[in-house]
Amino acid sequence: RHLRQVTDFYPVIGNHEKGVDPGWYIDHWEFSVGQGYYSLDLLPSGELVRVPIDSSGASDYSEISNDVVAHVAVLHSNPTYLVPGSPQHVWLVNDLAQYGSTPTILVFHIPLYCAGVHHDEMGDQHPAGVLYDVVAGENTNVVACVSGHDHAYERFSVDGLDQVVTG
């Protein structure tokens, strides 16, 4: 409990939250994580600032600082949240377009790639294809993906995109 009082935490929804009342998950954190995806800006001071959400649930970019050093997009990596045209997919495309050349890090639970035991358990429903299409799109500068899920540490690059699996 003390650690939460002195350290900022930014939750990422994963498969262990499946079946958990979303209200509990959302209410457990100091800020609303909405549908499980949101973004943060890293400022020159080292401070991470949450990008505000407007009343419709979309990111409100009107308050973005002009001196953002890096952008972080936190995703819900359940495959149904990433299908093209889904609210999160539309949000992610818009979010990445808003930041253009700003270095961006994606954080999500299920890794795009990994060599661990869980690497192929999702089969055709794995989010890698959809995410890869978005991050490889024009006008984006995604420099790294950080994920967990597989219970081993890995760090590697695929097509110039750094991947870190934290375990």
mmCIF file with all atom_site columns, C-alpha atoms in Angstrom, residues 10-12 37-43 48-49 51 68-76 88 91-92 95-96 99-109 112 131 134-135 140-148 160-166:
data_model
loop_
_atom_site.group_PDB
_atom_site.id
_atom_site.type_symbol
_atom_site.label_atom_id
_atom_site.label_alt_id
_atom_site.label_comp_id
_atom_site.label_asym_id
_atom_site.label_entity_id
_atom_site.label_seq_id
_atom_site.pdbx_PDB_ins_code
_atom_site.Cartn_x
_atom_site.Cartn_y
_atom_site.Cartn_z
_atom_site.occupancy
_atom_site.B_iso_or_equiv
_atom_site.pdbx_formal_charge
_atom_site.auth_seq_id
_atom_site.auth_comp_id
_atom_site.auth_asym_id
_atom_site.auth_atom_id
_atom_site.pdbx_PDB_model_num
ATOM 1  C CA . TYR A 1 10  ? -0.109 3.134  -15.001 1.00 0.00 ? 10  TYR A CA 1
ATOM 2  C CA . PRO A 1 11  ? -2.299 0.031  -15.337 1.00 0.00 ? 11  PRO A CA 1
ATOM 3  C CA . VAL A 1 12  ? -2.410 -2.190 -18.402 1.00 0.00 ? 12  VAL A CA 1
ATOM 4  C CA . TYR A 1 37  ? -6.644 2.413  -23.155 1.00 0.00 ? 37  TYR A CA 1
ATOM 5  C CA . TYR A 1 38  ? -5.213 5.890  -22.662 1.00 0.00 ? 38  TYR A CA 1
ATOM 6  C CA . SER A 1 39  ? -2.089 7.901  -23.357 1.00 0.00 ? 39  SER A CA 1
ATOM 7  C CA . LEU A 1 40  ? 0.588  9.839  -21.509 1.00 0.00 ? 40  LEU A CA 1
ATOM 8  C CA . ASP A 1 41  ? 3.116  12.500 -22.490 1.00 0.00 ? 41  ASP A CA 1
ATOM 9  C CA . LEU A 1 42  ? 6.671  12.645 -21.198 1.00 0.00 ? 42  LEU A CA 1
ATOM 10 C CA . LEU A 1 43  ? 7.733  16.243 -20.604 1.00 0.00 ? 43  LEU A CA 1
ATOM 11 C CA . LEU A 1 48  ? 4.475  11.849 -17.223 1.00 0.00 ? 48  LEU A CA 1
ATOM 12 C CA . VAL A 1 49  ? 1.210  13.684 -17.848 1.00 0.00 ? 49  VAL A CA 1
ATOM 13 C CA . VAL A 1 51  ? -3.633 13.150 -21.974 1.00 0.00 ? 51  VAL A CA 1
ATOM 14 C CA . VAL A 1 68  ? 6.527  16.668 -25.416 1.00 0.00 ? 68  VAL A CA 1
ATOM 15 C CA . VAL A 1 69  ? 9.693  14.540 -25.386 1.00 0.00 ? 69  VAL A CA 1
ATOM 16 C CA . ALA A 1 70  ? 7.921  11.215 -25.931 1.00 0.00 ? 70  ALA A CA 1
ATOM 17 C CA . HIS A 1 71  ? 4.398  9.849  -26.061 1.00 0.00 ? 71  HIS A CA 1
ATOM 18 C CA . VAL A 1 72  ? 3.138  6.623  -24.463 1.00 0.00 ? 72  VAL A CA 1
ATOM 19 C CA . ALA A 1 73  ? -0.028 4.858  -25.621 1.00 0.00 ? 73  ALA A CA 1
ATOM 20 C CA . VAL A 1 74  ? -1.367 2.198  -23.230 1.00 0.00 ? 74  VAL A CA 1
ATOM 21 C CA . LEU A 1 75  ? -3.592 -0.365 -24.933 1.00 0.00 ? 75  LEU A CA 1
ATOM 22 C CA . HIS A 1 76  ? -6.042 -3.087 -24.034 1.00 0.00 ? 76  HIS A CA 1
ATOM 23 C CA . GLN A 1 88  ? -9.713 1.502  -29.528 1.00 0.00 ? 88  GLN A CA 1
ATOM 24 C CA . TRP A 1 91  ? -8.532 6.007  -31.065 1.00 0.00 ? 91  TRP A CA 1
ATOM 25 C CA . LEU A 1 92  ? -5.030 4.559  -31.608 1.00 0.00 ? 92  LEU A CA 1
ATOM 26 C CA . ASP A 1 95  ? -3.631 9.231  -31.253 1.00 0.00 ? 95  ASP A CA 1
ATOM 27 C CA . LEU A 1 96  ? -0.566 8.248  -33.285 1.00 0.00 ? 96  LEU A CA 1
ATOM 28 C CA . TYR A 1 99  ? 1.872  12.979 -32.372 1.00 0.00 ? 99  TYR A CA 1
ATOM 29 C CA . GLY A 1 100 ? 3.403  12.443 -35.836 1.00 0.00 ? 100 GLY A CA 1
ATOM 30 C CA . SER A 1 101 ? 7.199  12.503 -35.437 1.00 0.00 ? 101 SER A CA 1
ATOM 31 C CA . THR A 1 102 ? 7.203  12.424 -31.620 1.00 0.00 ? 102 THR A CA 1
ATOM 32 C CA . PRO A 1 103 ? 8.846  9.186  -30.438 1.00 0.00 ? 103 PRO A CA 1
ATOM 33 C CA . THR A 1 104 ? 6.047  6.935  -29.199 1.00 0.00 ? 104 THR A CA 1
ATOM 34 C CA . ILE A 1 105 ? 6.099  3.821  -27.027 1.00 0.00 ? 105 ILE A CA 1
ATOM 35 C CA . LEU A 1 106 ? 3.184  1.385  -27.049 1.00 0.00 ? 106 LEU A CA 1
ATOM 36 C CA . VAL A 1 107 ? 2.473  -0.508 -23.829 1.00 0.00 ? 107 VAL A CA 1
ATOM 37 C CA . PHE A 1 108 ? 0.131  -3.494 -23.795 1.00 0.00 ? 108 PHE A CA 1
ATOM 38 C CA . HIS A 1 109 ? -0.158 -6.918 -22.220 1.00 0.00 ? 109 HIS A CA 1
ATOM 39 C CA . LEU A 1 112 ? 3.541  -8.686 -30.678 1.00 0.00 ? 112 LEU A CA 1
ATOM 40 C CA . LEU A 1 131 ? -1.028 -3.476 -34.305 1.00 0.00 ? 131 LEU A CA 1
ATOM 41 C CA . VAL A 1 134 ? -1.060 0.626  -37.365 1.00 0.00 ? 134 VAL A CA 1
ATOM 42 C CA . VAL A 1 135 ? 2.452  1.241  -36.035 1.00 0.00 ? 135 VAL A CA 1
ATOM 43 C CA . THR A 1 140 ? 3.753  7.516  -36.918 1.00 0.00 ? 140 THR A CA 1
ATOM 44 C CA . ASN A 1 141 ? 6.970  7.245  -34.965 1.00 0.00 ? 141 ASN A CA 1
ATOM 45 C CA . VAL A 1 142 ? 6.471  4.197  -32.761 1.00 0.00 ? 142 VAL A CA 1
ATOM 46 C CA . VAL A 1 143 ? 9.961  3.355  -31.541 1.00 0.00 ? 143 VAL A CA 1
ATOM 47 C CA . ALA A 1 144 ? 9.220  0.569  -29.057 1.00 0.00 ? 144 ALA A CA 1
ATOM 48 C CA . CYS A 1 145 ? 6.592  -1.827 -27.759 1.00 0.00 ? 145 CYS A CA 1
ATOM 49 C CA . VAL A 1 146 ? 6.612  -2.922 -24.115 1.00 0.00 ? 146 VAL A CA 1
ATOM 50 C CA . SER A 1 147 ? 4.489  -5.867 -23.033 1.00 0.00 ? 147 SER A CA 1
ATOM 51 C CA . GLY A 1 148 ? 4.232  -8.668 -20.519 1.00 0.00 ? 148 GLY A CA 1
ATOM 52 C CA . GLY A 1 160 ? 13.453 -1.810 -36.688 1.00 0.00 ? 160 GLY A CA 1
ATOM 53 C CA . LEU A 1 161 ? 10.795 -1.763 -33.946 1.00 0.00 ? 161 LEU A CA 1
ATOM 54 C CA . ASP A 1 162 ? 12.251 -2.470 -30.503 1.00 0.00 ? 162 ASP A CA 1
ATOM 55 C CA . GLN A 1 163 ? 10.268 -4.992 -28.459 1.00 0.00 ? 163 GLN A CA 1
ATOM 56 C CA . VAL A 1 164 ? 10.559 -5.595 -24.718 1.00 0.00 ? 164 VAL A CA 1
ATOM 57 C CA . VAL A 1 165 ? 8.681  -8.437 -23.036 1.00 0.00 ? 165 VAL A CA 1
ATOM 58 C CA . THR A 1 166 ? 8.868  -7.809 -19.296 1.00 0.00 ? 166 THR A CA 1
#
